[in-house]
Coordinates of C-alpha atoms in Angstrom, one line a residue:
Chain G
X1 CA 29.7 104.7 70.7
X2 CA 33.2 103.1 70.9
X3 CA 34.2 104.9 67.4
X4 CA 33.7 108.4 68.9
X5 CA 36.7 107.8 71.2
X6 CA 39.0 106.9 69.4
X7 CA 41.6 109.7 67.3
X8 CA 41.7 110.4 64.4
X9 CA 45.4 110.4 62.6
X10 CA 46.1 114.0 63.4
X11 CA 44.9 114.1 66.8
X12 CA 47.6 110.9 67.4
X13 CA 50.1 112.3 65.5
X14 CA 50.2 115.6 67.1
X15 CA 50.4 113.7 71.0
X16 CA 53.0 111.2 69.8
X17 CA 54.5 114.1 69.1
X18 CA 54.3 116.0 72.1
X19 CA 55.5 112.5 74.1
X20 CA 59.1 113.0 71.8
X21 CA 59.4 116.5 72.1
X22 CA 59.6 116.0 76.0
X23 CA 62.5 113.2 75.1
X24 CA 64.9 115.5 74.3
X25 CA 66.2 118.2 75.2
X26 CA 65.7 121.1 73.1
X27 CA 64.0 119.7 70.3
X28 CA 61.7 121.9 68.1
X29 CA 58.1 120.0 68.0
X30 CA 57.4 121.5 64.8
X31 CA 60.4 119.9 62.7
X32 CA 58.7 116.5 64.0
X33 CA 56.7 115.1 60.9
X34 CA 55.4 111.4 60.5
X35 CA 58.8 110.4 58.6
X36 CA 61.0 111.4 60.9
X37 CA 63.7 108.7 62.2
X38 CA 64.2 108.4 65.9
X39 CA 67.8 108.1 65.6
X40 CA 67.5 111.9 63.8
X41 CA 65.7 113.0 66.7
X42 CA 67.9 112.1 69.0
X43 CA 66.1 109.8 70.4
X44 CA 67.9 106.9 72.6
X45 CA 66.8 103.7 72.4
X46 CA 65.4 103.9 76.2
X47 CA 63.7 106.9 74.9
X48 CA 62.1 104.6 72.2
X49 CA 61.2 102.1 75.1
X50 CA 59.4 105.3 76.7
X51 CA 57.8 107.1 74.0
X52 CA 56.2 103.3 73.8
X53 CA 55.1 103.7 77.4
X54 CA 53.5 106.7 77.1
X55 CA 51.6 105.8 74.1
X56 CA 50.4 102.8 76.0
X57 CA 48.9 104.6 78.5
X58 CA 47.8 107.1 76.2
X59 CA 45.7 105.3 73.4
X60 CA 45.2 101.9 75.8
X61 CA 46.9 99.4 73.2
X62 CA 49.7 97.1 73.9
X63 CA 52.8 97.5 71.6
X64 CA 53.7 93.7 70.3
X65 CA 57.2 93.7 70.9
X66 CA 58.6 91.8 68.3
X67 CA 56.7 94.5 66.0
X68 CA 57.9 97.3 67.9
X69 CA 61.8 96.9 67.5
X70 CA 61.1 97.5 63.7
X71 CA 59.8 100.8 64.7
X72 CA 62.3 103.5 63.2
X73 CA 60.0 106.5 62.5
X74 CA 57.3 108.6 63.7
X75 CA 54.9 107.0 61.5
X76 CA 55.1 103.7 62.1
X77 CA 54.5 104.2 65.9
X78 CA 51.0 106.5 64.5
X79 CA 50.5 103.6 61.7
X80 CA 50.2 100.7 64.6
X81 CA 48.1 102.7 67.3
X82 CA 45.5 103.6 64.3
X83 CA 44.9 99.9 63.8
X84 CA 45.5 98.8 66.9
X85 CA 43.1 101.8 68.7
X86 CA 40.7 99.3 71.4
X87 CA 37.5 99.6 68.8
X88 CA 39.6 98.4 66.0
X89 CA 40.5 95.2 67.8
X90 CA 38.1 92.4 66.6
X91 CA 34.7 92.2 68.8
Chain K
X1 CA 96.3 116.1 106.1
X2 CA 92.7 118.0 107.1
X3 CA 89.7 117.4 105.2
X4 CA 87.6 120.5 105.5
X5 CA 83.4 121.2 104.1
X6 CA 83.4 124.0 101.3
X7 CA 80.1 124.2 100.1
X8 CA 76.5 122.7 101.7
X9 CA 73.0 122.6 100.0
X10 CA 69.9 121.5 101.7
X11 CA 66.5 120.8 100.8
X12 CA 64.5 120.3 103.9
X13 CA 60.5 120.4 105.5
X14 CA 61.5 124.1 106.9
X15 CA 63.6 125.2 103.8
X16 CA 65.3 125.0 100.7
X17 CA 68.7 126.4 100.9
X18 CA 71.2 126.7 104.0
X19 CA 70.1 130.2 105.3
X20 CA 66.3 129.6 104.5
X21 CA 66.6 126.4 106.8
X22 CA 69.2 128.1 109.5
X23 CA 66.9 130.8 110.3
X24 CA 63.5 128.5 110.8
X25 CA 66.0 125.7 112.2
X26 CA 67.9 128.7 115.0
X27 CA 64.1 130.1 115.5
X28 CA 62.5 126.6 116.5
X29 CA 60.1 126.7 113.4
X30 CA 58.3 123.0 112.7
X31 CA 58.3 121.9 109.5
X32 CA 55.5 119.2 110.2
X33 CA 52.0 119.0 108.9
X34 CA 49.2 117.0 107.8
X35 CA 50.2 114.7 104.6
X36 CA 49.6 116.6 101.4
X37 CA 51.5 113.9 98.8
X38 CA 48.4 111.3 99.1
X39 CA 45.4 111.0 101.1
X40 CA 46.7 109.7 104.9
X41 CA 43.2 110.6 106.6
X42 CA 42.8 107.0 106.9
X43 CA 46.3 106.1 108.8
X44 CA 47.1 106.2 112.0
X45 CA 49.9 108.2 111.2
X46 CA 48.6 111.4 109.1
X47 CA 51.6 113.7 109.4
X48 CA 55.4 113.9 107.7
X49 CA 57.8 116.6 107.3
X50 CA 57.4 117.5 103.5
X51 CA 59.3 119.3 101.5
X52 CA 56.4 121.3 100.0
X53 CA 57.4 123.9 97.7
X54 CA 59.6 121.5 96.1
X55 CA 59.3 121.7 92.1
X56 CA 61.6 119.8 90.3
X57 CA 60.8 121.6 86.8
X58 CA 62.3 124.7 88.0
X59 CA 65.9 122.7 87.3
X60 CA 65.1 119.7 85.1
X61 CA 64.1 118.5 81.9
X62 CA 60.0 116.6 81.2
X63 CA 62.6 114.1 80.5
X64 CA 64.8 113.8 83.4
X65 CA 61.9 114.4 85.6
X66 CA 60.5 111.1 84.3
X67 CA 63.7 109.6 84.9
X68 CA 64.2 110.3 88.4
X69 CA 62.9 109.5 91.4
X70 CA 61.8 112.4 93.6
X71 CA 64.8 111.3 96.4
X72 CA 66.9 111.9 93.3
X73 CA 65.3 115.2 92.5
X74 CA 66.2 116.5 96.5
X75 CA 69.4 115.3 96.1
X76 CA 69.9 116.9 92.9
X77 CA 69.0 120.3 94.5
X78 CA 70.7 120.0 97.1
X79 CA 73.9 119.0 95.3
X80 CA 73.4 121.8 92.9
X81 CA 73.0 124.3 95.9
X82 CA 75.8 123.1 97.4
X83 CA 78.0 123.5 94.6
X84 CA 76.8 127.0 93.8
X85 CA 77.5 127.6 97.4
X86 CA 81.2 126.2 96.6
X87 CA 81.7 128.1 93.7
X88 CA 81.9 125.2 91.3
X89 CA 84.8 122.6 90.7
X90 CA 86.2 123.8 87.8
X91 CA 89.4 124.0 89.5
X92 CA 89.4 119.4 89.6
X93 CA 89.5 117.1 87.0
X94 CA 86.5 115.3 86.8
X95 CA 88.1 111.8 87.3
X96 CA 89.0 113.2 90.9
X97 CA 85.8 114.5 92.2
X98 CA 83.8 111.7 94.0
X99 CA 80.1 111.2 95.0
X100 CA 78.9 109.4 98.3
X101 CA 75.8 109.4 98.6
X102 CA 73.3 107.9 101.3
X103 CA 69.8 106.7 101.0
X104 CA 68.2 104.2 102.9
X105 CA 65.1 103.5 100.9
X106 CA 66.5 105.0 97.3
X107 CA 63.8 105.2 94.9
X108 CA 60.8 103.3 96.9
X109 CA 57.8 106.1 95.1
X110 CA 59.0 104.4 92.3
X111 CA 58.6 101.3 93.7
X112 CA 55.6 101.3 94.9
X113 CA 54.0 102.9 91.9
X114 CA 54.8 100.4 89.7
X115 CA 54.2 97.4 92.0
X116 CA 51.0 99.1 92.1
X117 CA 50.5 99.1 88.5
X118 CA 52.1 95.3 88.2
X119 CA 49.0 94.3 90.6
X120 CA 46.4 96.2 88.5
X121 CA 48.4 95.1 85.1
X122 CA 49.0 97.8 83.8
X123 CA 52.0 98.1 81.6
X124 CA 55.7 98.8 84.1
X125 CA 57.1 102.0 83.6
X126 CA 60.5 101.4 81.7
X127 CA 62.4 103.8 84.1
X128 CA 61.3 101.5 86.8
X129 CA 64.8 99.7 87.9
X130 CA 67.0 103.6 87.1
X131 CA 64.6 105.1 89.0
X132 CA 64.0 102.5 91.8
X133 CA 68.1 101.6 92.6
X134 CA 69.8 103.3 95.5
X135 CA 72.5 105.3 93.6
X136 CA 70.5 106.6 90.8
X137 CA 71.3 110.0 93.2
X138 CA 74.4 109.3 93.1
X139 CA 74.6 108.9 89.7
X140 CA 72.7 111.5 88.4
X141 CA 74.5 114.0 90.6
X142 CA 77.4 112.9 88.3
X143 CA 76.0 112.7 85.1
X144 CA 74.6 116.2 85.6
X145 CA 77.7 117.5 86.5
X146 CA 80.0 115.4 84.9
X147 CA 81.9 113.9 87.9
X148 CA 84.0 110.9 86.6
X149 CA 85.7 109.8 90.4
X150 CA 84.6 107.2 92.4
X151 CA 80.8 107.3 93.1
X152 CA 79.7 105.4 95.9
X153 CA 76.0 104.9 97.7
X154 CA 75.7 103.8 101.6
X155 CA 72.8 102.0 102.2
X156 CA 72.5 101.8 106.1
X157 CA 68.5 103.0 106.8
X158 CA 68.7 106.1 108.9
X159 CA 72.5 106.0 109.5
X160 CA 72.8 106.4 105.8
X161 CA 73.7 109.8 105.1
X162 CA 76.4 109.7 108.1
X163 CA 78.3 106.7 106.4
X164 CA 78.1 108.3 102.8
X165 CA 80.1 111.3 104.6
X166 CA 82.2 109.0 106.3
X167 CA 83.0 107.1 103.4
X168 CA 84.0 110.4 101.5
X169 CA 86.2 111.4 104.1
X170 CA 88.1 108.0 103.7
X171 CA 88.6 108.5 100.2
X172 CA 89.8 111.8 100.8
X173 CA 92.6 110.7 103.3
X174 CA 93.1 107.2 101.1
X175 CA 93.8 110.0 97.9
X176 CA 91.3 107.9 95.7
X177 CA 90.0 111.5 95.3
X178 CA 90.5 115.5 95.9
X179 CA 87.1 116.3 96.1
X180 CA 83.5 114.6 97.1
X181 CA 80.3 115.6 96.9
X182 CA 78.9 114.2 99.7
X183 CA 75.4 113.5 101.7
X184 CA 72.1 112.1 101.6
X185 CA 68.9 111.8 100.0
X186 CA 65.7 110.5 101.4
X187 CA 61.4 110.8 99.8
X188 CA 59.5 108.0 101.8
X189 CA 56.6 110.3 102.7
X190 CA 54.6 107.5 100.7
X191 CA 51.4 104.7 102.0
X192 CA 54.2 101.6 102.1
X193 CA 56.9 103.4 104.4
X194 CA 54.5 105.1 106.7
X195 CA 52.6 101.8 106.9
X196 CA 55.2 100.2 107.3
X197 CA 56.7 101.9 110.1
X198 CA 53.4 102.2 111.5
X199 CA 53.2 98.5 112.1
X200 CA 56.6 98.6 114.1
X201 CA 54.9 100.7 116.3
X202 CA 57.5 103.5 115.9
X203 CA 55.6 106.3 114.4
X204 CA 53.5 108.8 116.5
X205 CA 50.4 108.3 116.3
X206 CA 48.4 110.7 118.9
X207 CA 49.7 114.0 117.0
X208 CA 47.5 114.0 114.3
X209 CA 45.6 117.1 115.7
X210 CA 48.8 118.8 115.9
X211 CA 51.6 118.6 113.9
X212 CA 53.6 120.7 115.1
X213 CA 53.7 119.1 117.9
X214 CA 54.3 115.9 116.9
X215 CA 58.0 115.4 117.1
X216 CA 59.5 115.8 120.4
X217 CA 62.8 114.0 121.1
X218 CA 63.7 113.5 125.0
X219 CA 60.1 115.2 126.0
X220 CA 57.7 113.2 128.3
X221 CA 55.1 111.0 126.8
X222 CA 57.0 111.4 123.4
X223 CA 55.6 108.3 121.6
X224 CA 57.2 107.8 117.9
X225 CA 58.9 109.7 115.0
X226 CA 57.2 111.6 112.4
X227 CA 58.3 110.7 108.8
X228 CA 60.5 113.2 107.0
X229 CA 62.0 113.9 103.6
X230 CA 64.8 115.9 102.2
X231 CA 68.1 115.8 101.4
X232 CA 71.7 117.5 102.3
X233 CA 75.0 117.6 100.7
X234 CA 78.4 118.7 101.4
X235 CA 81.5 119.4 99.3
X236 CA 84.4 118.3 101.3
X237 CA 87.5 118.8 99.8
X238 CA 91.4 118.3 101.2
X239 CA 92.7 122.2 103.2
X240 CA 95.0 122.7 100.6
X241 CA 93.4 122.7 97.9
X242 CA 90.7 124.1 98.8
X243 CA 92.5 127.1 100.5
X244 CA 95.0 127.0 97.0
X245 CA 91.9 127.9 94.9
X246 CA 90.5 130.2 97.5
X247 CA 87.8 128.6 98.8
X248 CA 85.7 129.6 101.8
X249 CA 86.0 126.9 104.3
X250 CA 82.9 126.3 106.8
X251 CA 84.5 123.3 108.9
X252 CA 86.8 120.6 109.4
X253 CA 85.2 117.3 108.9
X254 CA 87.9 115.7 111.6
X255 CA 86.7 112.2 112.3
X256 CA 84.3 109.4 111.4
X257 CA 83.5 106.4 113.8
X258 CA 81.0 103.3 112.9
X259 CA 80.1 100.6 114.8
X260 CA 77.6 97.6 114.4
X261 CA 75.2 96.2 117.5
X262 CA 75.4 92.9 115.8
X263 CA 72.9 92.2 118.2
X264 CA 69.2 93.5 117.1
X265 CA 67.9 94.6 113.6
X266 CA 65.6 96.9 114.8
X267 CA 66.4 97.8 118.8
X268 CA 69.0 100.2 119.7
X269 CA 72.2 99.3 121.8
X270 CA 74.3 101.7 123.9
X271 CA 77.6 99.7 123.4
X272 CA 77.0 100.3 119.5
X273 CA 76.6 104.0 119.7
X274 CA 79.2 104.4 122.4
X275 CA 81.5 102.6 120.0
X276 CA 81.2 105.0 117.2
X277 CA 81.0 108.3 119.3
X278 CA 84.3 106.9 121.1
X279 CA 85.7 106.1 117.1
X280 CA 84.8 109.0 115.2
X281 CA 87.1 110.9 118.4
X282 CA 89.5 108.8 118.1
X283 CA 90.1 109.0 114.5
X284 CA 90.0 112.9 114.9
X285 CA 93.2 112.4 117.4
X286 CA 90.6 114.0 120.0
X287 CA 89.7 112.9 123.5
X288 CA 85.9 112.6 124.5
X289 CA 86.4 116.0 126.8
X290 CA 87.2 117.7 123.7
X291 CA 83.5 117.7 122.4
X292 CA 81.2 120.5 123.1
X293 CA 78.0 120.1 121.1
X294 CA 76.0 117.0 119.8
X295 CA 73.8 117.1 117.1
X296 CA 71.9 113.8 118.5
X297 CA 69.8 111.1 116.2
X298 CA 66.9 111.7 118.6
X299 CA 63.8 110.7 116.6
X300 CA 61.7 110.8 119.4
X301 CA 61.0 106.9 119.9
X302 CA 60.4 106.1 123.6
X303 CA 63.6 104.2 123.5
X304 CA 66.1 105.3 121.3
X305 CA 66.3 108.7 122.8
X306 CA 66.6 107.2 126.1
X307 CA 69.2 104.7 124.4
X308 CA 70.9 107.8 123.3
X309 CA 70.9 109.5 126.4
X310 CA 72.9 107.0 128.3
X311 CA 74.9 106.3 125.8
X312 CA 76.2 110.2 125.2
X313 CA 76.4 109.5 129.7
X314 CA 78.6 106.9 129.6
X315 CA 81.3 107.9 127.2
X316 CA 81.2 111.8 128.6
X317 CA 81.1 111.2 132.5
X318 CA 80.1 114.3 134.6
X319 CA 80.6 116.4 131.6
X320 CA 78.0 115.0 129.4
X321 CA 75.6 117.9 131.1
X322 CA 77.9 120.6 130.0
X323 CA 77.8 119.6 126.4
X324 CA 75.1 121.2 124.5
X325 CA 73.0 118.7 122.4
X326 CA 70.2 119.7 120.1
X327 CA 67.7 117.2 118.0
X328 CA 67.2 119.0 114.2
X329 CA 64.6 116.1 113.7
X330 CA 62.3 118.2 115.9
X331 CA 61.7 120.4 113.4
X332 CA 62.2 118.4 110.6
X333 CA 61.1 114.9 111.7
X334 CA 63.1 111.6 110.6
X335 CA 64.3 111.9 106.9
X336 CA 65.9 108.4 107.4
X337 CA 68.9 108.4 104.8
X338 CA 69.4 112.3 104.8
X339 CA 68.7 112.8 108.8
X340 CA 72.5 112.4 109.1
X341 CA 73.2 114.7 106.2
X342 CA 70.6 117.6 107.4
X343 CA 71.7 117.0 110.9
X344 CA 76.0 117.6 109.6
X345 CA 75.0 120.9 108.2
X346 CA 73.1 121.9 111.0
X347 CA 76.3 120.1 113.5
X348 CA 78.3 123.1 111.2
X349 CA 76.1 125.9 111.1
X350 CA 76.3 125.7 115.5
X351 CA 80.1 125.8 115.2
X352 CA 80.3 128.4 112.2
X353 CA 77.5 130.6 113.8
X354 CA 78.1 130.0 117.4
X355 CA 74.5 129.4 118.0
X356 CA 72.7 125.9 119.1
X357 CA 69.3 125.8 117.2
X358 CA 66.4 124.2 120.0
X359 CA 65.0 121.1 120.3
X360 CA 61.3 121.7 120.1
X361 CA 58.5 120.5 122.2
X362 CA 60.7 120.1 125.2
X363 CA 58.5 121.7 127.5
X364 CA 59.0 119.0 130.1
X365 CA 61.7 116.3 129.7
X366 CA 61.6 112.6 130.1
X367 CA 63.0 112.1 133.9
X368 CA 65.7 109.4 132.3
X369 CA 66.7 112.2 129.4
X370 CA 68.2 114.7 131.7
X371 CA 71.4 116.3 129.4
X372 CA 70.9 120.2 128.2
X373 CA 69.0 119.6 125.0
X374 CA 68.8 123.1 124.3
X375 CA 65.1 123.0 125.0
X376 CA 62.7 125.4 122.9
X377 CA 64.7 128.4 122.6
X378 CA 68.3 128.6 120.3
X379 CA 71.3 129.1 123.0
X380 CA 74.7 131.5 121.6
X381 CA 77.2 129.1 122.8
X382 CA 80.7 129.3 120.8
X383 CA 81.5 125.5 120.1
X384 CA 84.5 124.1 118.2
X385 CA 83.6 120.8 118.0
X386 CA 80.3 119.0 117.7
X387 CA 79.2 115.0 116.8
X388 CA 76.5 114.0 115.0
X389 CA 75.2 110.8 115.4
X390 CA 73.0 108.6 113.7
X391 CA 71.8 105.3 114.1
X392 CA 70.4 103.2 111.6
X393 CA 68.2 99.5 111.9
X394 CA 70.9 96.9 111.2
X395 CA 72.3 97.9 114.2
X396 CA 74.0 100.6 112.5
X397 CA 75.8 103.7 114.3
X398 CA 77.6 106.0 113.0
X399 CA 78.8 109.2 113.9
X400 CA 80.7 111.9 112.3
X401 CA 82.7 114.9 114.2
X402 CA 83.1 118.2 112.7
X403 CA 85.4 121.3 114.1
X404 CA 86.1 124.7 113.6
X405 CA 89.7 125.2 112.1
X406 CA 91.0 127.2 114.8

């Protein structure tokens, strides 16, 4: 039952997405793609801090920190919340 | 050298913009009503003066809406109004326009959100401490605009927004800068403040049924304040410049008085608030029988309008019944930090209007209140010069003293 909760990689993606796109101001969601760097976004580094927030509260997962300051593009925030989604956590 | 206000922008429980909240203010409309921002049918007290069609993505950003707290937001309008109302500062530099600012809470919504999710543990907002600290407005008024002076927040509970003005008018005279953006900004319509002053026994709590009613400084039986919100700001700048770049000019801001009780956090004292009436005159070069209108802290407390009351008796003598006072938190209940600031731009609308605005609910007055509160209905009386007071817990009076130029 768990399984049918969780998002698939577009579905997380696209709302990690929208989260940056409200980040900055201006900023075209649709020249966002999974290898984009935050620092070409404009994205500050308390805008990183927030964009973790909301993905927190988002996708319920806890962002290790250590792990998260190596976070420099889109994809690795989607990459960690895929394998770190509640059902993929061990039983 | 004569500091004088240029511009003004409020964002208040009866109206969003000077002449939106002059007219409801001059025709005695009430800006209280049942609690709409959480679920209050549980409280004791179930009513605030909101400022409900506030929408803060009509002027910012997703992003700097998460950023701010909502007394931030209020200020932010307000300060925007107000400069509009100016016509802009292009004609400063940016390192000479200041921000004083007054909040007596700062960013508690914030606060008590994420206490709240602390004690469920859930994960802190990041914007928790930006959000939370008392001169985010402040600071956000000058990052918005790009104001580089001194930027300064006055803390002082409800006697906030009177010091922030204060402080802007000695930075004006000291030359530390040629303009300020001055006032104060206050959102505590929340469960913690309301309980909070709930347990001090000085919110009213028998009202519930009618609002409107609620708030009624110097009437009989009055029993509490009702909680407010808003914000108001001035732009005060030195005469000259402001008449070299052609502005209009509403006021002189003349004089500024504080005084501490150093006796009572919480209870009033008559020697504190006679001490900053009698200082804010002085420093204007004035004499107390120059002052015809007093735009009074009245929150409606059994005491502290009493308080007030003697107080304004003592220092005026036999003329303290010719003066005309009036009590804005009637309408608008106690916005704490921005009560001063509201109650300045109302203090200049009487003496640039020539009109009193009522105190509401004053249909029979407390035998020991017995000065001409302007009760119910607005009175045309042509005033030059007119206090406002406010006075803060910590023992904390202030009071400002605005004339006409003439």
């Amino acid at each position: 039952m768990k399984e049918e909760l969780d998002m698939d990689t577009a579905e997380i993606e696209a709302k990690v997405i929208q989260f940056i796109a409200t980040k900055v101001e201006n900023l075209d969601a649709s020249t966002i793609n999974r290898s984009s760097k935050f620092e070409e976004l404009g994205l500050d580094s308390m805008d990183t801090i927030q964009l973790l927030f909301d993905a927190e509260d988002a996708f319920g997962i806890n962002f290790d920190s250590e792990e998260a300051k190596g976070f420099s593009t889109v994809g690795d925030i989607v990459s960690y919340i895929e394998t770190h989604q509640p059902s993929a956590a061990p039983q | 050298m004569r500091v004088v206000v240029t511009g003004m922008g409020v964002v208040s429980p009866i109206g969003i913009g000077v002449d939106q909240f002059w007219s409801a203010a001059v025709n005695g409309v009430s800006g209280i009503k049942r609690i709409t921002s959480f679920d209050a049918s549980s409280r004791r007290s179930q009513i605030a003066g909101e400022v409900a069609d506030f929408d803060p993505s009509t002027f910012l950003s997703q992003k700097y809406i998460e950023q701010t707290d909502r007394f931030t937001q209020l200020a932010l309008l307000a300060a925007r109004l107000a400069l509009e109302d100016a016509g802009g500062l292009d004609a400063y530099e940016s390192r000479r326009i200041g921000v004083s600012i007054g909040s007596g809470m700062g960013g508690f919504s914030t606060f008590e959100s994420s206490a709240l999710r602390k004690f469920r543990s859930q994960p802190v907002p990041p914007f928790t401490v930006p959000r939370t600290m008392a001169n985010s407005a402040a600071a956000w008024i000058a990052i918005r605009h790009g104001f580089k002076g001194m930027n300064l927040t006055s803390s002082t509970a409800c006697s906030s927004g009177a010091n922030a003005i204060g402080a802007a008018l000695d930075l004006l005279r000291a030359g530390r800068a040629d303009v300020v953006v001055a006032g104060g900004a206050e959102a505590c319509v929340l469960p913690l403040t309301i309980n909070g002053f709930e347990i001090l026994h000085a919110l009213t709590t028998t009202s519930n049924d009618n609002p409107a009613g609620a708030s009624r400084p110097f009437a009989k039986g009055r029993d509490g304040f009702v909680m407010g919100e808003g914000a108001g700001i001035l732009i005060l700048e030195k005469e000259e410049q402001a008449r070299h770049r052609g502005a209009k000019i509403y006021a002189e801001l003349a004089g500024y008085g504080q005084a501490c009780d150093a006796t009572h956090i919480v209870m009033p004292d008559m020697e504190g608030q006679i001490a900053a009436m009698q200082e804010a005159i002085r420093d204007a070069g004035m004499e107390p029988d120059f002052i015809e209108h007093i735009n009074a802290h009245a929150t409606s407390t059994p005491l502290g309008d009493t308080v007030e009351t003697r107080a304004i008796k003592n220092l005026f003598g036999a003329r303290a019944t010719d003066i005309a006072i009036s009590a804005t938190k009637s309408m608008v209940g106690h916005s704490i930090g921005a009560s001063a600031a509201i109650g300045s731009i109302a203090t200049i609308m009487a003496l640039h209007t020539g009109i009193i605005h009522p105190t509401i609910n004053l249909d029979e007055a407390d035998p020991e209140c017995d000065l001409d509160y302007t009760p119910n209905v607005a009175q045309k009386r042509s005033v030059r010069t007119g206090l406002c007071n406010a006075f803060g817990f910590g023992g904390n009076n202030a009071s400002i003293l605005f004339t006409t130029l003439a």
